[in-house]
PDB file of C-alpha atoms and ligand atoms in Angstrom:
ATOM      1  CA  MET A 173      -9.804 -19.853  11.143  1.00  0.00           C
ATOM      2  CA  CYS A 174      -7.265 -18.053   8.938  1.00  0.00           C
ATOM      3  CA  ILE A 175      -7.168 -14.252   8.803  1.00  0.00           C
ATOM      4  CA  PHE A 176      -9.048 -14.056   5.492  1.00  0.00           C
ATOM      5  CA  CYS A 177     -11.704 -16.516   6.725  1.00  0.00           C
ATOM      6  CA  LYS A 178     -12.140 -14.148   9.712  1.00  0.00           C
ATOM      7  CA  ILE A 179     -12.437 -11.138   7.373  1.00  0.00           C
ATOM      8  CA  ILE A 180     -15.069 -12.980   5.296  1.00  0.00           C
ATOM      9  CA  ALA A 181     -16.955 -13.860   8.517  1.00  0.00           C
ATOM     10  CA  GLY A 182     -16.824 -10.208   9.644  1.00  0.00           C
ATOM     11  CA  GLU A 183     -14.729 -11.045  12.709  1.00  0.00           C
ATOM     12  CA  ILE A 184     -11.901  -8.808  11.463  1.00  0.00           C
ATOM     13  CA  PRO A 185     -12.916  -5.474   9.882  1.00  0.00           C
ATOM     14  CA  SER A 186     -12.136  -4.788   6.241  1.00  0.00           C
ATOM     15  CA  THR A 187     -13.066  -2.295   3.553  1.00  0.00           C
ATOM     16  CA  LYS A 188     -15.397  -4.421   1.457  1.00  0.00           C
ATOM     17  CA  VAL A 189     -15.460  -3.764  -2.277  1.00  0.00           C
ATOM     18  CA  TYR A 190     -17.630  -6.697  -3.442  1.00  0.00           C
ATOM     19  CA  GLU A 191     -19.444  -9.703  -2.008  1.00  0.00           C
ATOM     20  CA  ASP A 192     -21.621 -12.487  -3.372  1.00  0.00           C
ATOM     21  CA  ASP A 193     -22.389 -16.074  -2.311  1.00  0.00           C
ATOM     22  CA  THR A 194     -18.919 -17.426  -3.080  1.00  0.00           C
ATOM     23  CA  VAL A 195     -16.555 -14.454  -3.465  1.00  0.00           C
ATOM     24  CA  PHE A 196     -15.402 -11.581  -1.226  1.00  0.00           C
ATOM     25  CA  ALA A 197     -13.209  -8.595  -2.141  1.00  0.00           C
ATOM     26  CA  PHE A 198     -11.669  -5.948   0.091  1.00  0.00           C
ATOM     27  CA  ARG A 199      -8.921  -3.304   0.068  1.00  0.00           C
ATOM     28  CA  ASP A 200      -5.398  -4.402   0.948  1.00  0.00           C
ATOM     29  CA  ILE A 201      -4.334  -2.990   4.328  1.00  0.00           C
ATOM     30  CA  ASN A 202      -0.849  -2.199   2.954  1.00  0.00           C
ATOM     31  CA  PRO A 203      -1.512  -0.931  -0.578  1.00  0.00           C
ATOM     32  CA  GLN A 204       1.276  -1.257  -3.143  1.00  0.00           C
ATOM     33  CA  ALA A 205      -0.543   0.868  -5.746  1.00  0.00           C
ATOM     34  CA  PRO A 206      -3.288   3.566  -5.692  1.00  0.00           C
ATOM     35  CA  THR A 207      -5.823   0.752  -6.180  1.00  0.00           C
ATOM     36  CA  HIS A 208      -4.942  -2.506  -4.396  1.00  0.00           C
ATOM     37  CA  ILE A 209      -7.793  -4.951  -3.852  1.00  0.00           C
ATOM     38  CA  LEU A 210      -7.757  -8.603  -2.769  1.00  0.00           C
ATOM     39  CA  VAL A 211     -10.321 -10.982  -4.270  1.00  0.00           C
ATOM     40  CA  VAL A 212     -10.819 -14.265  -2.405  1.00  0.00           C
ATOM     41  CA  PRO A 213     -13.090 -17.300  -2.513  1.00  0.00           C
ATOM     42  CA  LYS A 214     -15.257 -17.628   0.596  1.00  0.00           C
ATOM     43  CA  ALA A 215     -14.225 -21.267   0.756  1.00  0.00           C
ATOM     44  CA  HIS A 216     -10.792 -21.765   2.301  1.00  0.00           C
ATOM     45  CA  ILE A 217      -8.489 -22.831  -0.546  1.00  0.00           C
ATOM     46  CA  PRO A 218      -4.829 -22.568   0.576  1.00  0.00           C
ATOM     47  CA  SER A 219      -3.263 -21.333  -2.682  1.00  0.00           C
ATOM     48  CA  VAL A 220      -3.188 -21.683  -6.479  1.00  0.00           C
ATOM     49  CA  ALA A 221      -1.483 -25.045  -5.885  1.00  0.00           C
ATOM     50  CA  ALA A 222      -4.720 -26.379  -4.367  1.00  0.00           C
ATOM     51  CA  ILE A 223      -6.951 -25.492  -7.337  1.00  0.00           C
ATOM     52  CA  ASP A 224      -8.478 -28.656  -8.791  1.00  0.00           C
ATOM     53  CA  GLY A 225     -11.505 -29.934 -10.667  1.00  0.00           C
ATOM     54  CA  GLU A 226     -13.627 -29.701  -7.527  1.00  0.00           C
ATOM     55  CA  ASN A 227     -13.029 -26.007  -6.770  1.00  0.00           C
ATOM     56  CA  SER A 228     -11.985 -24.367 -10.049  1.00  0.00           C
ATOM     57  CA  GLY A 229     -15.527 -23.090 -10.693  1.00  0.00           C
ATOM     58  CA  VAL A 230     -15.091 -20.394  -8.070  1.00  0.00           C
ATOM     59  CA  VAL A 231     -11.771 -19.411  -9.627  1.00  0.00           C
ATOM     60  CA  ALA A 232     -13.473 -18.879 -12.992  1.00  0.00           C
ATOM     61  CA  HIS A 233     -16.093 -16.784 -11.210  1.00  0.00           C
ATOM     62  CA  ILE A 234     -13.380 -14.777  -9.406  1.00  0.00           C
ATOM     63  CA  PHE A 235     -12.011 -13.682 -12.789  1.00  0.00           C
ATOM     64  CA  GLU A 236     -15.454 -12.433 -13.846  1.00  0.00           C
ATOM     65  CA  VAL A 237     -15.601 -10.516 -10.554  1.00  0.00           C
ATOM     66  CA  ILE A 238     -12.106  -9.085 -11.126  1.00  0.00           C
ATOM     67  CA  ALA A 239     -13.177  -7.658 -14.498  1.00  0.00           C
ATOM     68  CA  GLN A 240     -16.308  -6.147 -12.898  1.00  0.00           C
ATOM     69  CA  ILE A 241     -14.363  -4.611  -9.984  1.00  0.00           C
ATOM     70  CA  ALA A 242     -11.771  -3.161 -12.370  1.00  0.00           C
ATOM     71  CA  ARG A 243     -14.565  -1.410 -14.311  1.00  0.00           C
ATOM     72  CA  GLN A 244     -16.111  -0.108 -11.059  1.00  0.00           C
ATOM     73  CA  GLU A 245     -12.742   1.191  -9.872  1.00  0.00           C
ATOM     74  CA  GLY A 246     -12.074   3.028 -13.148  1.00  0.00           C
ATOM     75  CA  LEU A 247      -9.037   0.973 -14.084  1.00  0.00           C
ATOM     76  CA  GLU A 248      -9.660   1.351 -17.829  1.00  0.00           C
ATOM     77  CA  LYS A 249      -5.967   2.196 -18.375  1.00  0.00           C
ATOM     78  CA  GLY A 250      -5.044  -1.268 -17.116  1.00  0.00           C
ATOM     79  CA  TYR A 251      -4.220  -3.253 -14.048  1.00  0.00           C
ATOM     80  CA  ARG A 252      -2.304  -6.310 -12.895  1.00  0.00           C
ATOM     81  CA  VAL A 253      -3.690  -9.504 -11.319  1.00  0.00           C
ATOM     82  CA  VAL A 254      -1.243 -11.381  -9.080  1.00  0.00           C
ATOM     83  CA  SER A 255      -1.458 -14.495  -6.929  1.00  0.00           C
ATOM     84  CA  ASN A 256       1.566 -15.421  -4.836  1.00  0.00           C
ATOM     85  CA  CYS A 257       1.803 -19.180  -4.374  1.00  0.00           C
ATOM     86  CA  GLY A 258       4.094 -20.648  -1.757  1.00  0.00           C
ATOM     87  CA  GLU A 259       7.311 -19.703  -0.052  1.00  0.00           C
ATOM     88  CA  ASP A 260       9.439 -18.600  -3.016  1.00  0.00           C
ATOM     89  CA  ALA A 261       6.654 -16.252  -4.169  1.00  0.00           C
ATOM     90  CA  GLY A 262       6.393 -14.739  -0.684  1.00  0.00           C
ATOM     91  CA  GLN A 263       2.840 -15.883   0.026  1.00  0.00           C
ATOM     92  CA  THR A 264       2.067 -14.666   3.557  1.00  0.00           C
ATOM     93  CA  VAL A 265      -1.643 -15.497   3.871  1.00  0.00           C
ATOM     94  CA  HIS A 266      -2.455 -19.105   3.074  1.00  0.00           C
ATOM     95  CA  HIS A 267      -5.960 -18.479   1.756  1.00  0.00           C
ATOM     96  CA  LEU A 268      -6.120 -18.146  -2.052  1.00  0.00           C
ATOM     97  CA  HIS A 269      -6.264 -14.485  -3.060  1.00  0.00           C
ATOM     98  CA  PHE A 270      -5.821 -12.472  -6.224  1.00  0.00           C
ATOM     99  CA  HIS A 271      -4.321  -8.992  -5.933  1.00  0.00           C
ATOM    100  CA  ILE A 272      -5.761  -6.340  -8.279  1.00  0.00           C
ATOM    101  CA  LEU A 273      -3.144  -3.597  -8.642  1.00  0.00           C
ATOM    102  CA  GLY A 274      -3.675  -0.422 -10.644  1.00  0.00           C
ATOM    103  CA  GLY A 275      -4.116   3.299 -10.750  1.00  0.00           C
ATOM    104  CA  LYS A 276      -0.591   4.059 -11.961  1.00  0.00           C
ATOM    105  CA  PRO A 277       1.890   2.639 -14.493  1.00  0.00           C
ATOM    106  CA  LEU A 278       3.239  -0.499 -12.823  1.00  0.00           C
ATOM    107  CA  ALA A 279       6.904  -1.513 -12.845  1.00  0.00           C
ATOM    108  CA  LEU A 280       7.492  -4.832 -14.581  1.00  0.00           C
ATOM    109  CA  GLU A 281       9.107  -6.844 -11.825  1.00  0.00           C
ATOM    110  CA  MET A 282       8.302 -10.459 -12.537  1.00  0.00           C
ATOM    111  CA  ALA A 283      11.167 -11.975 -10.517  1.00  0.00           C
TER     112      ALA A 283
HETATM  113  P1  AMP B 167       0.475 -12.323  -0.074  1.00  0.00           P
HETATM  114  O1  AMP B 167       1.829 -11.793   0.301  1.00  0.00           O
HETATM  115  O2  AMP B 167       0.263 -12.491  -1.535  1.00  0.00           O
HETATM  116  O3  AMP B 167       0.103 -13.559   0.739  1.00  0.00           O
HETATM  117  O4  AMP B 167      -0.527 -11.148   0.286  1.00  0.00           O
HETATM  118  C1  AMP B 167      -1.165 -11.005   1.510  1.00  0.00           C
HETATM  119  C2  AMP B 167      -1.748  -9.610   1.471  1.00  0.00           C
HETATM  120  O5  AMP B 167      -2.708  -9.520   2.507  1.00  0.00           O
HETATM  121  C3  AMP B 167      -0.714  -8.499   1.738  1.00  0.00           C
HETATM  122  O6  AMP B 167      -0.708  -7.598   0.618  1.00  0.00           O
HETATM  123  C4  AMP B 167      -1.230  -7.838   3.010  1.00  0.00           C
HETATM  124  O7  AMP B 167      -1.037  -6.442   3.007  1.00  0.00           O
HETATM  125  C5  AMP B 167      -2.696  -8.208   3.000  1.00  0.00           C
HETATM  126  N1  AMP B 167      -3.340  -8.247   4.296  1.00  0.00           N
HETATM  127  C6  AMP B 167      -2.914  -8.892   5.412  1.00  0.00           C
HETATM  128  N2  AMP B 167      -3.781  -8.703   6.424  1.00  0.00           N
HETATM  129  C7  AMP B 167      -4.780  -7.926   5.931  1.00  0.00           C
HETATM  130  C8  AMP B 167      -5.967  -7.372   6.492  1.00  0.00           C
HETATM  131  N3  AMP B 167      -6.318  -7.581   7.774  1.00  0.00           N
HETATM  132  N4  AMP B 167      -6.753  -6.617   5.702  1.00  0.00           N
HETATM  133  C9  AMP B 167      -6.410  -6.374   4.420  1.00  0.00           C
HETATM  134  N5  AMP B 167      -5.318  -6.877   3.831  1.00  0.00           N
HETATM  135  C10 AMP B 167      -4.495  -7.625   4.581  1.00  0.00           C
HETATM  136 ZN1   ZN B 168      -9.137 -19.054   5.108  1.00  0.00          ZN
END
């Protein structure tokens, strides 16, 4: 099992922010902003590159969850949603995840 599958299964501890039948969210262990949350599908999807017609429903749901978490976390001044896909983007965990970053003005470093 990958590290995020183990977190979802409760085999590795995490600070849970949200959970439902298909989605899990927890605080990043190495936060890059005052609020840094990872939102993941419970199903193991390796990255954005593996999103297809069979699994995109959970991705749509993840974005509803992101909006809900952002409201709960008081990010009304804004936030950034990031998904690193593959080697050039520096993806280190090969289980699809969306970073929610906020709580301060964020530098615009797109590349
Ligand atoms: P990425 O570089 O986009 O693949 O992001 C992986 C993220 O997972 C990094 O921001 C890590 O800090 C985070 N991470 C790795 N292990 C854990 C863990 N056990 N609990 C919480 N976050 C983690
Ligand atoms: Zn996994």
